[in-house]
Structure formats: C-alpha cells, structure tokens
C-alpha cells in the first residue's frame, strides 16, 4: 500500500538523517579517540492515519464550481479546498443516478456487480460489510453519516457501517425542529455534522460522511424546483444566466425517439423551456450550490476550531452529473457528458505544499474509486474484487500504470421513462447502447473530434472497426463485473 511504502521511506530517511558525522573527519590529527557508539536512531512515530470528512452533493455536475470555471456560481470555500488539494477535472460516475451511484461510492463496485438501485433488494450483506464505512469502523475509526444515504441495507447492517446515522431526507427542504426553528436541510446537515464532531472524544479517529440532498430538484414543488437556504437569499438576483450550451433545437431533434420522450425531456419543461423560467430555476439551483459551499465552510471552521483540520482528509464530490437544459434535456440518467461527469476535490493537509492546488487532468476519477482511495489513505488493504482503484498515485502526482484506460458505465434501473443503457468510456471513445429498444440502439462518439458528442458514428462504415472493438470491450467489462459478484 502506498501509505506503507511512505512509512518505510520515511523510516529510511529518518535513519539516514540520524547518522552522526564521522568522528575525526577533517580532524586535527592525533590518535582518533574511540567514539561512543551512536545511539540507535529513534524510530519515527508511525504515520498517523487520517480522519475523513466526505461531502457528497446530490445532482451537482462537474462545472458548477467557480474553481471549475463556471461563469455564475460562486463557491469560495470549495475553491479554497481545491487550492490546497487536488481537483479531478476528469471525474465520472459509473451510473448516473443517486441510489446506484451511492452504493458504488461506498463499495467501490459497479452497479452491475453490487446490483443495487432504486426498487432493488437491499445491498447484499457481503458488500455492506466490505464498504468503506464498515471497514474503517472495524479498524477503529468512529463513523457517521449525516444527510442523504439512499442505500438500502439488510436488517441490522447499518450499525456495521455507522456508529452514528442521522438520515436527513430531501422533502421538505425546510425542517420544523422540536425547538421551533425551521432549518433548510443543507444547514441542518452542517449543524448536525458540527455537533457530532464536537461530541468526539479528543484524539478519536473518525470518518464523517455529510451527504447533502441539495442541489437536487424538489419534484413535489416544480414551481420552486430548487429550494435554496436562506444564507443565499438574493444571490444572483441581478445576474443574467447564460443560456445552456447545445440549446439549438437541432441537437434535441437529432436524438433518437426514446430519448426525446424520456424523463430527461419531461423535466426539461420544469426548468428550461421558457426564458424567464430558466433564469428563475437556474438562479435557485446555483443558490443551492452556494448554500452548500457556505455549509461546508461552517463544518470546516468547526474542524479547525476542534484542532482536527491538520489530520483530516476532506473530500467534496457529487453522486452524478446533471443536464441543465443542454440538448433539450434536464436531469441525469443518460450517457452524455453532462449526466456522468461530476466535480471531485480531495484535500489532504498532510501532503507537501508542492502537491497542493493541482488540477489532475489525466486520471479519470470514478465514483467507484472513492472507497479504495479512502482505504489506501487509511493504510488498509483494498477490498478484493472491487472495480475501483486508489487515487493516491494521482494525489501524489504519479501515474498509476495499473489503471485501465476505460471504464464500464451503465444505468440499469427498469423505469418506464428512463431508458436503460450500458457502455464503455475511454479518454477518446464513448460507446453506449440503449437496451429498451430492439435491436439495441448504439452510440459511438469520438471525444477527440466531437467533445460535445453531437455526432453518432455507430452507423458509419469507416468506424465499423472501432465500433466492433468497443462493443467487445463493453461485453468483456460486463462479464468481469458479473463474475465479480461471486457466490
Ligand atoms: Ca443524485
């Protein structure tokens, strides 16, 4: 493990530094006096595994951070985290929906393997018991989840993962509390997170998941759609929100019928089919994101006040991407960039200054990589059989030669308005096939020549060889993921 290697290296360096200068070197002659044997070099203190503070947002796509270049959204706290950590600009989910992606986050497994999504049976006990909260807890971390979870667990398994579980649901966004206050769920997540941190005994190692429901749309109130916390009242009021990219109706018209009539299109009419509605809903969505930013800031301030900031790795990421009117669509679920690409920042205060503020543009960081990364940082071995890999090499600015150049992505939940698909994505090629039509409808995009995925090359004779190869690679990854289910 990387941490183990670092420990060994640290010991070797400390031993080298502890060797005293040779006695008599350059000395003034005469018989060298016997020098006393140098005292044994003190063993360096073992590198202390860190605590973890993991913020997961809901339906926040990759570019909705000011540090990612968004023209409107202001996220100064998360920007500052990126400035002292690593921001993965190529970060993706392997399944763009809350439930399946969150199961992937905690297990390091693809949906195909863990088989959990909305409407499915609970996550299998063996996956629950090898999830990162369970493994960290078994190794001495005190674990908590506050906010959204969305992963069904078998009876009795929750306590295997979490010492403290405080589920805060999305609806309604404003919670009436026993003390008479009405608090937005984002602010409540922060408040409860701070209280839990304050409750820890001094020195207690911990892993705290704070999973916001924001900026997810509120389906029961499509007029407000994105209820924001009071901390962002008035924000962006006078800002003209730029129209979505790819809003040309021709882009929508070119989609196959099953996408043109999907839930992605239904939700477009909630937010984006009218200029005034679009301005109102985007302003609200962006306020929700800035509200998260402020809440993260309060938790980080508490971490600092409690003296835990210097040994706590902080993660900020989302569970899936999101269309905000691009292609005539809204929501997530389907295979285009907006749906599968997420923001992801890891800030490890123990890493040297030279590694801080990096934007990692090469490594594709996946939701399934979170669990192996945390276990690696904790000095624990990876869980065998997981598709995810540790991102610690990337955090160290190194190349991980063992990392595959492509990954399986899919959305398998049977739903009358969300077409199921499976595919494989590499740095250059996106292959996806939609399964609810016969024969399956295939997409092949060349990101090099067509980063907006506007041209479907699947039917082009000149790309037949690529299509055949990508199709076979997709089949192989699926077979591996099925085999990984084991007994
Ligand atoms: Ca989500």
CSV table of C-alpha atoms and ligand atoms in Angstrom, one decimal:
chain,number,residue,atom,x,y,z
A,1,UNK,CA,0.0,0.0,0.0
A,2,UNK,CA,1.2,3.5,-0.7
A,3,UNK,CA,1.0,4.6,2.9
A,4,UNK,CA,3.0,1.6,3.9
A,5,UNK,CA,5.6,2.5,1.3
A,6,UNK,CA,5.6,6.0,2.6
A,7,UNK,CA,6.1,4.8,6.1
A,8,UNK,CA,9.1,2.7,5.1
A,9,UNK,CA,10.6,5.6,3.1
A,10,UNK,CA,10.1,7.9,6.0
A,11,UNK,CA,11.9,5.5,8.3
A,12,UNK,CA,14.8,5.1,5.9
A,13,UNK,CA,15.1,8.9,5.5
A,14,UNK,CA,14.9,9.4,9.3
A,15,UNK,CA,17.6,6.7,9.8
A,16,UNK,CA,19.9,8.4,7.2
A,17,UNK,CA,19.5,11.8,8.8
A,18,UNK,CA,20.2,10.3,12.3
A,19,UNK,CA,23.7,9.1,11.3
A,20,UNK,CA,26.2,11.4,13.0
A,21,UNK,CA,29.1,12.9,11.1
A,22,UNK,CA,32.1,10.6,11.0
A,23,UNK,CA,34.3,11.1,14.1
A,24,UNK,CA,37.7,12.6,13.2
A,25,UNK,CA,36.7,13.6,9.7
A,26,UNK,CA,38.9,16.5,8.9
A,27,UNK,CA,40.1,16.4,12.5
A,28,UNK,CA,43.4,17.8,13.6
A,29,UNK,CA,45.5,14.6,13.8
A,30,UNK,CA,46.5,12.5,16.6
A,31,UNK,CA,45.1,9.2,17.5
A,32,UNK,CA,41.4,9.1,17.0
A,33,UNK,CA,39.7,8.8,20.2
A,34,UNK,CA,37.2,5.9,20.3
A,35,UNK,CA,33.9,7.4,19.6
A,36,UNK,CA,31.0,6.2,21.5
A,37,UNK,CA,28.6,4.1,19.6
A,38,UNK,CA,25.9,6.3,18.3
A,39,UNK,CA,22.6,5.9,20.0
A,40,UNK,CA,20.2,4.0,17.9
A,41,UNK,CA,18.1,6.3,15.7
A,42,UNK,CA,14.8,6.8,17.3
A,43,UNK,CA,12.1,5.2,15.3
A,44,UNK,CA,9.9,7.8,13.7
A,45,UNK,CA,6.5,8.0,15.1
A,46,UNK,CA,4.2,5.9,12.9
A,47,UNK,CA,2.4,8.0,10.3
A,48,UNK,CA,-1.0,8.6,11.8
A,49,UNK,CA,-3.8,7.5,9.6
A,50,UNK,CA,-6.1,10.5,8.9
A,51,UNK,CA,-9.6,11.2,9.6
A,52,UNK,CA,-12.0,11.6,6.8
A,53,UNK,CA,-14.7,14.3,6.1
A,54,UNK,CA,-16.6,13.4,3.0
A,55,UNK,CA,-19.1,15.8,1.5
A,56,UNK,CA,-21.3,14.3,-1.2
A,57,UNK,CA,-23.7,16.6,-3.0
A,58,UNK,CA,-26.7,15.4,-5.0
A,59,UNK,CA,-27.1,16.1,-8.7
A,60,UNK,CA,-24.3,18.6,-9.0
A,61,UNK,CA,-22.5,18.4,-12.3
A,62,UNK,CA,-18.8,18.9,-13.0
A,63,UNK,CA,-18.7,22.6,-13.9
A,64,UNK,CA,-20.8,24.1,-11.3
A,65,UNK,CA,-18.0,25.4,-9.1
A,66,UNK,CA,-16.3,28.7,-9.6
A,67,UNK,CA,-12.9,26.9,-9.5
A,68,UNK,CA,-14.1,24.8,-12.4
A,69,UNK,CA,-14.7,28.0,-14.4
A,70,UNK,CA,-18.5,28.4,-14.0
A,71,UNK,CA,-19.4,31.9,-15.1
A,72,UNK,CA,-22.1,32.4,-12.4
A,73,UNK,CA,-21.8,30.0,-9.4
A,74,UNK,CA,-19.6,31.3,-6.6
A,75,UNK,CA,-18.1,28.6,-4.3
A,76,UNK,CA,-15.3,30.3,-2.4
A,77,UNK,CA,-15.0,27.6,0.3
A,78,UNK,CA,-14.7,24.7,-2.1
A,79,UNK,CA,-12.4,26.8,-4.3
A,80,UNK,CA,-10.1,27.2,-1.3
A,81,UNK,CA,-10.2,23.4,-0.7
A,82,UNK,CA,-9.2,22.9,-4.3
A,83,UNK,CA,-6.4,25.4,-3.9
A,84,UNK,CA,-4.9,23.3,-1.1
A,85,UNK,CA,-5.8,19.9,-2.6
A,86,UNK,CA,-6.3,18.2,-5.9
A,87,UNK,CA,-9.2,18.8,-8.2
A,88,UNK,CA,-10.0,16.0,-10.6
A,89,UNK,CA,-11.3,17.6,-13.8
A,90,UNK,CA,-12.0,14.2,-15.4
A,91,UNK,CA,-14.3,12.8,-12.7
A,92,UNK,CA,-17.2,10.5,-13.6
A,93,UNK,CA,-19.8,8.2,-12.2
A,94,UNK,CA,-20.3,4.7,-13.5
A,95,UNK,CA,-24.0,5.0,-13.0
A,96,UNK,CA,-25.7,8.5,-13.1
A,97,UNK,CA,-28.4,8.1,-10.5
A,98,UNK,CA,-28.4,8.6,-6.8
A,99,UNK,CA,-29.1,5.1,-5.4
A,100,UNK,CA,-26.8,3.0,-7.6
A,101,UNK,CA,-24.0,5.6,-7.6
A,102,UNK,CA,-24.1,5.9,-3.8
A,103,UNK,CA,-23.8,2.2,-3.5
A,104,UNK,CA,-20.8,2.4,-5.8
A,105,UNK,CA,-19.3,5.2,-3.7
A,106,UNK,CA,-19.3,3.1,-0.5
A,107,UNK,CA,-18.4,-0.3,-2.0
A,108,UNK,CA,-16.1,0.5,-4.9
A,109,UNK,CA,-18.3,-1.7,-7.1
A,110,UNK,CA,-20.1,-1.1,-10.4
A,111,UNK,CA,-23.9,-1.3,-10.4
A,112,UNK,CA,-23.5,-4.4,-12.5
A,113,UNK,CA,-21.8,-6.1,-9.5
A,114,UNK,CA,-23.5,-4.7,-6.4
A,115,UNK,CA,-26.9,-4.7,-8.2
A,116,UNK,CA,-28.4,-2.0,-6.0
A,117,UNK,CA,-30.5,0.7,-7.4
A,118,UNK,CA,-34.0,2.1,-6.8
A,119,UNK,CA,-36.5,-0.6,-6.4
A,120,UNK,CA,-34.0,-3.4,-6.0
A,121,UNK,CA,-33.5,-5.6,-2.9
A,122,UNK,CA,-31.1,-4.1,-0.3
A,123,UNK,CA,-27.4,-4.1,-0.9
A,124,UNK,CA,-26.0,-7.6,-0.3
A,125,UNK,CA,-24.6,-8.1,3.2
A,126,UNK,CA,-21.2,-9.0,1.9
A,127,UNK,CA,-21.0,-5.7,0.0
A,128,UNK,CA,-22.3,-3.8,3.1
A,129,UNK,CA,-19.7,-5.4,5.3
A,130,UNK,CA,-16.8,-4.5,2.9
A,131,UNK,CA,-17.9,-1.0,2.3
A,132,UNK,CA,-15.5,1.7,3.4
A,133,UNK,CA,-17.6,2.8,6.4
A,134,UNK,CA,-17.7,-0.7,7.7
A,135,UNK,CA,-14.0,-1.3,7.1
A,136,UNK,CA,-12.9,1.9,8.6
A,137,UNK,CA,-15.2,1.3,11.6
A,138,UNK,CA,-13.8,-2.2,12.1
A,139,UNK,CA,-10.3,-0.7,12.0
A,140,UNK,CA,-11.0,1.8,14.8
A,141,UNK,CA,-12.5,4.8,13.0
A,142,UNK,CA,-15.7,6.2,14.5
A,143,UNK,CA,-18.1,6.5,11.6
A,144,UNK,CA,-21.1,8.7,10.9
A,145,UNK,CA,-23.4,9.5,8.1
A,146,UNK,CA,-25.5,12.7,8.2
A,147,UNK,CA,-27.9,13.6,5.5
A,148,UNK,CA,-28.9,11.5,2.4
A,149,UNK,CA,-27.9,7.9,2.2
A,150,UNK,CA,-30.3,6.2,-0.3
A,151,UNK,CA,-28.6,2.8,0.0
A,152,UNK,CA,-30.9,0.1,1.3
A,153,UNK,CA,-29.1,-2.2,3.8
A,154,UNK,CA,-30.2,-5.6,5.1
A,155,UNK,CA,-31.6,-5.7,8.6
A,156,UNK,CA,-29.0,-5.0,11.2
A,157,UNK,CA,-26.3,-3.9,8.8
A,158,UNK,CA,-26.5,-0.2,9.3
A,159,UNK,CA,-24.8,-0.5,12.7
A,160,UNK,CA,-21.9,-2.4,11.0
A,161,UNK,CA,-21.3,0.7,8.9
A,162,UNK,CA,-22.1,3.6,11.1
A,163,UNK,CA,-21.7,4.4,14.8
A,164,UNK,CA,-24.0,7.4,14.1
A,165,UNK,CA,-26.6,7.5,11.4
A,166,UNK,CA,-28.7,10.7,11.0
A,167,UNK,CA,-30.7,10.5,7.9
A,168,UNK,CA,-32.0,13.8,6.7
A,169,UNK,CA,-34.4,13.5,3.8
A,170,UNK,CA,-34.9,15.8,1.0
A,171,UNK,CA,-38.6,16.6,1.2
A,172,UNK,CA,-39.5,19.0,2.6
A,173,UNK,CA,-36.3,21.1,2.2
A,174,UNK,CA,-37.2,23.1,5.3
A,175,UNK,CA,-37.4,21.1,8.5
A,176,UNK,CA,-39.5,22.1,11.5
A,177,UNK,CA,-37.4,21.3,14.5
A,178,UNK,CA,-38.6,20.5,18.1
A,179,UNK,CA,-37.0,23.7,19.3
A,180,UNK,CA,-39.3,25.7,17.0
A,181,UNK,CA,-36.8,26.6,14.4
A,182,UNK,CA,-37.3,26.0,10.7
A,183,UNK,CA,-34.0,25.0,9.1
A,184,UNK,CA,-33.0,24.2,5.5
A,185,UNK,CA,-31.8,20.6,5.2
A,186,UNK,CA,-28.4,21.8,3.9
A,187,UNK,CA,-27.9,23.9,7.0
A,188,UNK,CA,-29.2,21.1,9.2
A,189,UNK,CA,-26.7,18.7,7.7
A,190,UNK,CA,-23.9,21.2,8.7
A,191,UNK,CA,-25.3,21.8,12.1
A,192,UNK,CA,-25.6,18.1,12.9
A,193,UNK,CA,-22.1,17.4,11.5
A,194,UNK,CA,-20.6,20.1,13.7
A,195,UNK,CA,-22.4,18.7,16.8
A,196,UNK,CA,-21.1,15.2,16.0
A,197,UNK,CA,-17.6,16.4,15.6
A,198,UNK,CA,-17.9,18.3,18.9
A,199,UNK,CA,-19.1,15.1,20.6
A,200,UNK,CA,-16.0,13.1,19.7
A,201,UNK,CA,-13.5,12.3,22.5
A,202,UNK,CA,-10.2,14.1,21.9
A,203,UNK,CA,-8.0,12.1,19.6
A,204,UNK,CA,-10.8,9.8,18.4
A,205,UNK,CA,-10.2,8.9,14.8
A,206,UNK,CA,-13.3,9.4,12.7
A,207,UNK,CA,-14.9,9.2,9.3
A,208,UNK,CA,-17.8,11.6,8.7
A,209,UNK,CA,-20.0,11.4,5.6
A,210,UNK,CA,-22.0,14.6,5.1
A,211,UNK,CA,-24.3,13.9,2.2
A,212,UNK,CA,-26.4,16.9,1.2
A,213,UNK,CA,-29.7,16.5,-0.6
A,214,UNK,CA,-29.0,19.7,-2.4
A,215,UNK,CA,-28.9,20.8,-5.2
A,216,UNK,CA,-31.4,18.0,-6.2
A,217,UNK,CA,-34.7,19.3,-7.7
A,218,UNK,CA,-37.7,19.1,-5.4
A,219,UNK,CA,-40.1,17.1,-7.6
A,220,UNK,CA,-43.1,17.9,-5.4
A,221,UNK,CA,-42.8,21.6,-6.0
A,222,UNK,CA,-41.8,22.3,-9.6
A,223,UNK,CA,-42.6,25.9,-9.2
A,224,UNK,CA,-39.8,26.5,-6.8
A,225,UNK,CA,-37.9,23.4,-8.1
A,226,UNK,CA,-34.7,24.2,-6.3
A,227,UNK,CA,-35.5,25.5,-2.7
A,228,UNK,CA,-32.4,27.3,-1.5
A,229,UNK,CA,-31.3,28.0,2.0
A,230,UNK,CA,-31.7,31.5,3.5
A,231,UNK,CA,-28.0,32.1,3.5
A,232,UNK,CA,-28.2,32.6,-0.3
A,233,UNK,CA,-31.3,34.8,-0.4
A,234,UNK,CA,-30.9,37.4,-3.1
A,235,UNK,CA,-27.8,35.8,-4.6
A,236,UNK,CA,-27.5,36.1,-8.4
A,237,UNK,CA,-30.7,38.2,-8.4
A,238,UNK,CA,-29.3,40.6,-11.0
A,239,UNK,CA,-27.2,38.1,-12.9
A,240,UNK,CA,-28.3,37.1,-16.4
A,241,UNK,CA,-27.7,33.3,-16.5
A,242,UNK,CA,-26.1,32.3,-19.9
A,243,UNK,CA,-28.3,30.1,-22.0
A,244,UNK,CA,-27.3,26.4,-21.9
A,245,UNK,CA,-24.8,25.1,-24.4
A,246,UNK,CA,-26.2,22.8,-27.1
A,247,UNK,CA,-29.6,24.5,-26.8
A,248,UNK,CA,-30.0,24.6,-30.6
A,249,UNK,CA,-33.3,22.7,-31.2
A,250,UNK,CA,-31.5,20.7,-33.9
A,251,UNK,CA,-29.4,19.0,-31.2
A,252,UNK,CA,-32.6,17.7,-29.5
A,253,UNK,CA,-34.2,16.9,-32.8
A,254,UNK,CA,-31.3,14.6,-33.7
A,255,UNK,CA,-31.8,12.4,-30.6
A,256,UNK,CA,-33.5,9.0,-31.0
A,257,UNK,CA,-37.1,8.9,-30.1
A,258,UNK,CA,-36.7,7.1,-26.8
A,259,UNK,CA,-34.5,9.9,-25.5
A,260,UNK,CA,-36.8,12.6,-27.0
A,261,UNK,CA,-39.7,11.2,-24.9
A,262,UNK,CA,-37.7,10.3,-21.8
A,263,UNK,CA,-37.8,11.7,-18.3
A,264,UNK,CA,-34.9,13.9,-19.4
A,265,UNK,CA,-37.4,15.6,-21.7
A,266,UNK,CA,-40.2,15.8,-19.2
A,267,UNK,CA,-38.0,17.5,-16.7
A,268,UNK,CA,-36.8,20.0,-19.3
A,269,UNK,CA,-40.2,21.5,-19.1
A,270,UNK,CA,-39.8,22.0,-15.4
A,271,UNK,CA,-36.8,24.3,-15.7
A,272,UNK,CA,-35.8,25.2,-19.2
A,273,UNK,CA,-38.4,25.6,-21.9
A,274,UNK,CA,-39.1,29.2,-21.2
A,275,UNK,CA,-36.5,32.0,-20.8
A,276,UNK,CA,-38.0,33.5,-17.6
A,277,UNK,CA,-38.4,30.1,-16.0
A,278,UNK,CA,-34.9,29.2,-16.9
A,279,UNK,CA,-33.5,32.3,-15.3
A,280,UNK,CA,-35.5,31.6,-12.2
A,281,UNK,CA,-34.7,28.0,-11.8
A,282,UNK,CA,-31.0,28.3,-12.6
A,283,UNK,CA,-30.7,31.1,-10.1
A,284,UNK,CA,-32.3,28.8,-7.5
A,285,UNK,CA,-30.1,25.8,-8.4
A,286,UNK,CA,-27.0,27.9,-8.1
A,287,UNK,CA,-28.1,29.3,-4.8
A,288,UNK,CA,-28.5,25.8,-3.5
A,289,UNK,CA,-24.9,25.1,-4.6
A,290,UNK,CA,-23.6,28.3,-2.9
A,291,UNK,CA,-25.6,27.3,0.2
A,292,UNK,CA,-23.7,24.0,0.2
A,293,UNK,CA,-20.5,25.9,-0.1
A,294,UNK,CA,-21.3,28.0,3.0
A,295,UNK,CA,-22.4,24.9,4.9
A,296,UNK,CA,-19.1,23.2,4.0
A,297,UNK,CA,-17.3,26.3,5.3
A,298,UNK,CA,-19.0,26.1,8.7
A,299,UNK,CA,-18.1,22.4,9.1
A,300,UNK,CA,-14.5,23.1,8.1
A,301,UNK,CA,-14.4,26.0,10.6
A,302,UNK,CA,-15.5,23.7,13.3
A,303,UNK,CA,-12.9,21.2,12.3
A,304,UNK,CA,-10.2,23.9,12.6
A,305,UNK,CA,-11.6,25.1,15.9
A,306,UNK,CA,-11.5,21.5,17.3
A,307,UNK,CA,-7.9,21.1,16.2
A,308,UNK,CA,-8.7,18.3,13.8
A,309,UNK,CA,-8.1,20.1,10.4
A,310,UNK,CA,-4.4,19.1,10.1
A,311,UNK,CA,-5.1,15.4,10.2
A,312,UNK,CA,-8.3,15.2,8.3
A,313,UNK,CA,-8.6,14.5,4.6
A,314,UNK,CA,-11.6,16.4,3.1
A,315,UNK,CA,-13.5,15.2,0.0
A,316,UNK,CA,-16.1,17.1,-2.0
A,317,UNK,CA,-17.9,15.3,-4.8
A,318,UNK,CA,-21.3,14.6,-6.3
A,319,UNK,CA,-23.3,11.4,-6.9
A,320,UNK,CA,-24.0,12.2,-10.6
A,321,UNK,CA,-24.0,14.9,-13.2
A,322,UNK,CA,-26.9,16.9,-14.5
A,323,UNK,CA,-28.4,18.4,-17.6
A,324,UNK,CA,-29.4,22.0,-17.2
A,325,UNK,CA,-31.2,22.4,-20.5
A,326,UNK,CA,-28.4,21.2,-22.7
A,327,UNK,CA,-29.6,19.1,-25.7
A,328,UNK,CA,-33.2,20.0,-24.7
A,329,UNK,CA,-32.8,17.8,-21.6
A,330,UNK,CA,-32.8,18.1,-17.8
A,331,UNK,CA,-31.9,15.6,-15.0
A,332,UNK,CA,-29.4,12.8,-15.4
A,333,UNK,CA,-29.6,9.0,-16.1
A,334,UNK,CA,-28.4,9.0,-19.8
A,335,UNK,CA,-24.9,8.7,-21.2
A,336,UNK,CA,-23.9,12.2,-22.3
A,337,UNK,CA,-21.1,14.1,-20.6
A,338,UNK,CA,-23.4,16.4,-18.5
A,339,UNK,CA,-25.0,13.4,-16.9
A,340,UNK,CA,-22.0,11.3,-16.0
A,341,UNK,CA,-19.3,13.9,-15.1
A,342,UNK,CA,-19.0,15.2,-11.6
A,343,UNK,CA,-16.9,17.7,-9.5
A,344,UNK,CA,-14.4,16.0,-7.3
A,345,UNK,CA,-11.9,17.5,-4.9
A,346,UNK,CA,-9.6,15.8,-2.4
A,347,UNK,CA,-7.7,17.9,0.1
A,348,UNK,CA,-5.1,16.1,2.2
A,349,UNK,CA,-3.4,18.6,4.6
A,350,UNK,CA,-0.5,16.1,5.2
A,351,UNK,CA,0.7,16.3,1.6
A,352,UNK,CA,3.6,18.5,0.7
A,353,UNK,CA,3.0,22.1,-0.5
A,354,UNK,CA,4.2,21.2,-4.0
A,355,UNK,CA,1.3,18.9,-4.4
A,356,UNK,CA,-1.4,21.4,-3.4
A,357,UNK,CA,-3.6,23.2,-5.8
A,358,UNK,CA,-3.2,20.7,-8.6
A,359,UNK,CA,-5.8,20.1,-11.2
A,360,UNK,CA,-5.5,16.4,-12.2
A,361,UNK,CA,-6.5,16.4,-15.9
A,362,UNK,CA,-5.3,12.9,-16.9
A,363,UNK,CA,-6.6,10.4,-14.4
A,364,UNK,CA,-10.3,9.6,-14.8
A,365,UNK,CA,-11.5,9.6,-11.2
A,366,UNK,CA,-14.6,7.4,-10.8
A,367,UNK,CA,-17.2,7.1,-8.1
A,368,UNK,CA,-16.0,3.5,-7.6
A,369,UNK,CA,-12.6,4.9,-6.7
A,370,UNK,CA,-13.7,6.7,-3.5
A,371,UNK,CA,-13.7,3.6,-1.3
A,372,UNK,CA,-10.3,2.2,-2.4
A,373,UNK,CA,-8.8,5.7,-2.1
A,374,UNK,CA,-10.0,6.2,1.5
A,375,UNK,CA,-8.8,2.7,2.4
A,376,UNK,CA,-5.4,3.4,0.9
A,377,UNK,CA,-5.1,6.7,2.8
A,378,UNK,CA,-6.1,4.8,5.9
A,379,UNK,CA,-3.3,2.3,5.4
A,380,UNK,CA,-5.8,-0.6,4.9
A,381,UNK,CA,-5.6,-3.1,2.1
A,382,UNK,CA,-8.1,-2.7,-0.7
A,383,UNK,CA,-11.2,-4.8,-0.7
A,384,UNK,CA,-10.6,-7.7,-3.2
A,385,UNK,CA,-12.7,-7.7,-6.3
A,386,UNK,CA,-13.7,-4.1,-6.5
A,387,UNK,CA,-13.6,-2.3,-9.8
A,388,UNK,CA,-12.4,1.0,-8.2
A,389,UNK,CA,-8.7,1.8,-7.7
A,390,UNK,CA,-7.0,4.0,-5.3
A,391,UNK,CA,-6.4,7.6,-6.5
A,392,UNK,CA,-3.5,8.0,-4.1
A,393,UNK,CA,-1.0,7.8,-7.0
A,394,UNK,CA,-2.8,10.6,-8.7
A,395,UNK,CA,-2.8,12.6,-5.5
A,396,UNK,CA,0.9,12.1,-5.4
A,397,UNK,CA,1.3,13.3,-8.9
A,398,UNK,CA,2.2,9.9,-10.2
A,399,UNK,CA,0.8,7.7,-12.9
A,400,UNK,CA,-0.9,4.5,-11.9
A,401,UNK,CA,0.2,2.1,-14.6
A,402,UNK,CA,-2.4,-0.4,-13.5
A,403,UNK,CA,-5.3,1.8,-14.1
A,404,UNK,CA,-7.4,0.8,-17.1
A,405,UNK,CA,-7.8,3.4,-19.8
A,406,UNK,CA,-11.6,2.9,-19.9
A,407,UNK,CA,-14.4,2.0,-17.7
A,408,UNK,CA,-17.8,0.5,-17.7
A,409,UNK,CA,-20.8,2.9,-17.3
A,410,UNK,CA,-24.4,1.9,-17.2
A,411,UNK,CA,-27.9,2.7,-16.0
A,412,UNK,CA,-29.9,-0.5,-15.4
A,413,UNK,CA,-32.9,0.5,-13.4
A,414,UNK,CA,-36.1,-0.6,-15.2
A,415,UNK,CA,-38.2,2.5,-15.5
A,416,UNK,CA,-40.9,3.4,-18.0
A,417,UNK,CA,-39.4,6.8,-18.8
A,418,UNK,CA,-35.7,6.2,-18.2
A,419,UNK,CA,-34.1,4.1,-21.0
A,420,UNK,CA,-31.6,1.5,-19.7
A,421,UNK,CA,-28.1,1.6,-21.2
A,422,UNK,CA,-24.6,0.2,-20.8
A,423,UNK,CA,-21.4,1.3,-22.3
A,424,UNK,CA,-17.7,1.9,-22.0
A,425,UNK,CA,-15.9,5.2,-21.9
A,426,UNK,CA,-12.2,5.9,-22.7
A,427,UNK,CA,-10.4,9.2,-23.0
A,428,UNK,CA,-11.3,9.2,-26.7
A,429,UNK,CA,-14.3,7.0,-27.3
A,430,UNK,CA,-17.7,6.8,-25.7
A,431,UNK,CA,-19.7,3.7,-26.6
A,432,UNK,CA,-23.2,3.3,-25.2
A,433,UNK,CA,-26.1,1.0,-26.2
A,434,UNK,CA,-29.6,1.6,-25.1
A,435,UNK,CA,-31.4,-1.7,-24.2
A,436,UNK,CA,-35.1,-1.0,-24.2
A,437,UNK,CA,-35.4,-0.9,-28.0
A,438,UNK,CA,-34.9,-3.8,-30.3
A,439,UNK,CA,-32.3,-4.0,-31.6
A,440,UNK,CA,-30.3,-2.1,-29.0
A,441,UNK,CA,-29.6,1.5,-30.2
A,442,UNK,CA,-25.8,2.2,-30.2
A,443,UNK,CA,-23.9,5.4,-29.8
A,444,UNK,CA,-20.3,5.9,-30.7
A,445,UNK,CA,-18.7,9.3,-30.0
A,446,UNK,CA,-15.2,10.4,-30.8
A,447,UNK,CA,-14.4,12.9,-28.0
A,448,UNK,CA,-11.3,14.0,-29.8
A,449,UNK,CA,-13.1,15.4,-32.8
A,450,UNK,CA,-16.5,15.8,-31.2
A,451,UNK,CA,-16.2,16.6,-27.5
A,452,UNK,CA,-19.9,17.6,-27.4
A,453,UNK,CA,-21.0,14.2,-28.6
A,454,UNK,CA,-23.1,15.6,-31.3
A,455,UNK,CA,-22.2,13.0,-34.0
A,456,UNK,CA,-23.2,9.4,-33.7
A,457,UNK,CA,-20.5,7.3,-35.5
A,458,UNK,CA,-22.1,4.0,-34.8
A,459,UNK,CA,-23.5,3.6,-38.3
A,460,UNK,CA,-20.5,4.9,-40.2
A,461,UNK,CA,-18.7,2.2,-42.2
A,462,UNK,CA,-15.3,4.0,-41.6
A,463,UNK,CA,-15.8,3.5,-37.9
A,464,UNK,CA,-17.0,-0.1,-38.0
A,465,UNK,CA,-13.8,-1.5,-36.6
A,466,UNK,CA,-13.8,0.9,-33.6
A,467,UNK,CA,-17.4,0.1,-33.0
A,468,UNK,CA,-16.7,-3.7,-33.1
A,469,UNK,CA,-13.8,-3.3,-30.7
A,470,UNK,CA,-15.6,-1.0,-28.3
A,471,UNK,CA,-18.7,-3.3,-28.3
A,472,UNK,CA,-16.4,-6.3,-27.4
A,473,UNK,CA,-14.7,-4.3,-24.7
A,474,UNK,CA,-18.1,-3.4,-23.2
A,475,UNK,CA,-19.1,-7.1,-23.3
A,476,UNK,CA,-15.8,-8.0,-21.6
A,477,UNK,CA,-16.2,-5.4,-18.8
A,478,UNK,CA,-19.8,-6.5,-18.2
A,479,UNK,CA,-18.6,-10.2,-18.0
A,480,UNK,CA,-15.9,-9.2,-15.5
A,481,UNK,CA,-18.4,-7.2,-13.4
A,482,UNK,CA,-20.9,-10.1,-13.4
A,483,UNK,CA,-18.1,-12.5,-12.4
A,484,UNK,CA,-17.1,-10.1,-9.6
A,485,UNK,CA,-20.5,-10.8,-7.9
A,486,UNK,CA,-19.0,-14.1,-6.8
A,487,UNK,CA,-21.1,-16.6,-4.9
B,1,LIG,CA1,-28.2,12.3,-7.4
